[in-house]
């Protein structure tokens, strides 16, 4: 069975601080996909990144970066120099390669950025 | 269209009535998914379509729930004899392949009174 744990329920930061969201996963699959989504107050799930299990390179996209550690089954997400617009719920998700769109989501982490 | 489109955006119904929710995926996307988001259960997978067939219906919570997809495009999720516990946001997603990702619509907020 697959499982995604986001232990942080809510993180509050002041603008310009960095914030790191933890994601730990469990799967028996040897190959799988990991995702991060952002859900702002408007409610839409915004796709941020998809990572293959065989690609352990870290990735940076603007102020966002992701640290994939297969040895610890973690796929953490860092927002650098946070902004008020980063306030949202962030979800980590996992899927197997036989049904890569069937996502197992974590419970989500609420990020609150105050000016 | 440019993104996944869902209608209606909000639906209020009475307990026992049937409802139909519509999803129009991103043009050309062969895979389509329905998810449900509720306060108590988080984000849950319901059903997956590849083309017009549904190889995985494992997430449908009861036989009151059904879905179909026609022409490899539009999908409808039908809930018969709605119950209050069906109240949730129903999200549709589509993808072409694992890359670049799975893209979601804005959802239908269903309220069963």
XYZ file of C-alpha atoms in Angstrom:
228
model
C 0.000 0.000 0.000
C 1.103 3.529 -0.633
C 1.174 6.219 1.988
C 2.214 9.874 2.089
C 2.848 11.669 5.344
C 2.993 15.417 5.708
C 3.599 15.794 9.398
C 3.353 19.590 9.447
C -0.264 20.700 9.627
C 0.444 24.420 9.485
C 3.515 26.602 9.129
C 3.455 30.339 9.737
C 6.264 32.568 8.523
C 6.943 36.232 7.993
C 7.479 37.407 4.459
C 11.009 36.807 3.089
C 11.636 33.873 5.411
C 12.368 30.484 3.896
C 9.946 27.652 4.560
C 10.509 23.917 4.100
C 7.648 21.464 3.793
C 8.333 17.845 4.670
C 6.992 14.870 2.760
C 7.711 11.244 3.626
C 6.307 8.413 1.556
C 5.919 4.651 1.657
C 5.601 2.393 -1.362
C 6.502 -1.132 -2.418
C 6.924 -0.063 -6.043
C 10.471 0.084 -7.339
C 9.576 2.927 -9.661
C 7.071 5.614 -8.859
C 6.268 9.298 -9.256
C 6.176 12.065 -6.677
C 4.231 15.305 -7.031
C 3.691 18.605 -5.269
C 0.545 20.684 -5.666
C -0.462 24.092 -4.360
C -4.061 24.842 -3.372
C -4.604 28.573 -2.823
C -7.768 29.897 -1.172
C -9.476 29.880 -4.571
C -9.473 26.079 -4.333
C -7.840 24.989 -7.568
C -5.043 22.436 -7.313
C -2.032 23.875 -9.085
C 0.573 21.418 -10.344
C 4.102 22.344 -9.232
C 6.353 19.392 -9.990
C 6.500 15.701 -10.918
C 9.577 13.644 -10.121
C 10.488 10.118 -11.274
C 11.886 7.838 -8.609
C 14.949 7.078 -10.703
C 15.880 10.753 -10.960
C 17.336 11.899 -7.669
C 18.637 15.226 -8.874
C 17.390 18.123 -6.861
C 15.446 20.718 -8.773
C 15.108 24.468 -8.532
C 12.438 26.579 -10.180
C 12.626 30.227 -9.248
C 12.018 30.480 -5.509
C 10.964 26.830 -5.308
C 13.311 23.919 -4.767
C 12.828 20.245 -4.134
C 15.079 17.791 -2.320
C 14.476 14.138 -3.198
C 16.186 11.634 -0.899
C 15.332 8.094 -1.919
C 17.338 6.663 0.987
C 15.021 8.324 3.495
C 11.872 8.200 1.303
C 11.510 11.951 1.471
C 10.627 14.613 -1.076
C 10.853 17.952 0.674
C 9.864 21.302 -0.774
C 11.433 24.662 0.077
C 10.098 28.104 -0.709
C 12.871 30.674 -0.560
C 12.128 34.282 0.402
C 8.432 33.586 0.931
C 5.772 36.010 -0.236
C 2.180 36.562 0.838
C 1.025 34.960 -2.429
C 2.650 31.718 -1.286
C -0.051 31.353 1.356
C -1.852 28.142 0.449
C -2.210 24.480 1.298
C 0.540 22.379 -0.246
C 0.016 18.709 -1.021
C 2.584 16.024 -1.662
C 1.409 13.003 -3.661
C 2.681 9.622 -4.849
C 1.713 7.333 -7.716
C 2.904 4.060 -9.181
C 4.050 3.684 -12.751
C 1.205 1.326 -13.643
C -1.324 4.096 -12.948
C 0.637 7.269 -12.729
C -2.353 9.577 -12.388
C -3.850 7.673 -9.483
C -2.401 9.873 -6.788
C -2.131 9.088 -3.121
C -2.161 12.478 -1.427
C -0.790 13.548 1.903
C -2.987 15.503 4.282
C -1.498 18.795 3.183
C 0.425 21.570 4.927
C -1.144 25.000 5.362
C 1.431 27.750 4.793
C 0.587 31.187 6.128
C 2.859 34.042 5.079
C 2.301 37.342 6.858
C 3.672 40.688 5.698
C -9.653 24.380 -23.844
C -6.606 25.638 -22.043
C -7.301 23.791 -18.833
C -9.588 21.211 -17.279
C -13.103 22.596 -17.136
C -15.746 21.442 -14.668
C -19.395 22.318 -14.370
C -21.276 23.326 -12.434
C -18.902 25.061 -10.065
C -21.468 24.762 -7.288
C -24.380 22.408 -6.882
C -26.889 22.360 -4.056
C -29.272 19.439 -3.982
C -31.706 17.759 -1.659
C -31.023 14.414 -0.082
C -32.243 11.612 -2.314
C -31.899 13.499 -5.599
C -29.550 12.464 -8.396
C -26.769 14.781 -9.581
C -24.501 14.858 -12.612
C -21.124 16.537 -12.599
C -19.308 17.282 -15.833
C -15.627 17.361 -16.713
C -14.048 18.582 -19.931
C -10.361 17.583 -19.927
C -7.461 19.339 -21.592
C -7.697 18.740 -25.315
C -5.781 15.641 -26.348
C -5.404 14.219 -22.859
C -6.207 10.529 -22.953
C -6.321 9.921 -19.211
C -9.007 11.390 -16.987
C -9.444 11.083 -13.239
C -12.085 11.951 -10.673
C -11.136 12.814 -7.107
C -13.091 13.955 -4.079
C -11.935 16.397 -1.440
C -13.695 16.556 1.897
C -12.703 17.866 5.301
C -12.683 14.525 6.977
C -11.136 12.398 4.244
C -8.772 14.720 2.414
C -8.160 14.108 -1.278
C -9.396 10.714 -2.459
C -9.132 9.001 -5.818
C -12.468 7.854 -7.250
C -12.031 6.559 -10.808
C -9.622 6.595 -13.726
C -10.380 6.575 -17.465
C -7.993 5.726 -20.242
C -9.845 6.709 -23.376
C -13.448 5.675 -22.822
C -12.720 2.699 -20.605
C -12.339 2.755 -16.837
C -9.639 0.284 -15.800
C -9.718 1.452 -12.193
C -12.953 2.202 -10.364
C -11.604 1.180 -7.007
C -12.223 4.511 -5.308
C -15.947 4.791 -5.956
C -17.449 4.739 -2.447
C -20.693 2.951 -3.287
C -22.831 1.728 -6.154
C -24.658 5.047 -6.063
C -21.606 6.506 -7.803
C -20.955 5.948 -11.495
C -19.044 7.669 -14.247
C -18.757 7.525 -17.970
C -16.607 9.069 -20.636
C -17.591 9.481 -24.245
C -15.546 10.230 -27.334
C -12.380 10.054 -25.268
C -13.185 13.506 -23.993
C -15.993 14.703 -21.715
C -16.792 12.724 -18.600
C -19.783 12.803 -16.268
C -19.837 11.619 -12.683
C -23.313 10.657 -11.511
C -24.357 10.300 -7.898
C -27.737 8.703 -7.372
C -29.902 9.170 -4.295
C -27.480 11.664 -2.798
C -26.713 11.563 0.899
C -25.372 14.284 3.158
C -22.030 12.508 3.389
C -21.635 13.004 -0.367
C -21.113 16.720 0.257
C -17.580 17.513 -0.929
C -15.608 19.107 -3.716
C -15.385 16.817 -6.725
C -12.245 17.355 -8.733
C -11.464 16.189 -12.218
C -7.948 15.845 -13.609
C -6.418 14.874 -16.910
C -3.043 13.908 -18.277
C -1.452 12.798 -21.518
C 1.330 10.790 -19.945
C 3.346 10.930 -16.745
C 5.114 13.919 -18.186
C 4.631 16.675 -17.594
C 2.016 15.994 -14.939
C -1.585 15.560 -13.860
C -3.674 18.729 -14.149
C -6.766 19.495 -12.114
C -9.891 21.522 -12.720
C -11.391 23.962 -10.232
C -13.847 21.392 -8.959
C -17.567 21.195 -8.266
C -18.645 22.015 -4.736
C -21.537 19.664 -3.979
C -23.777 20.403 -1.031
C -26.465 17.895 -0.098
C -29.106 19.354 2.210
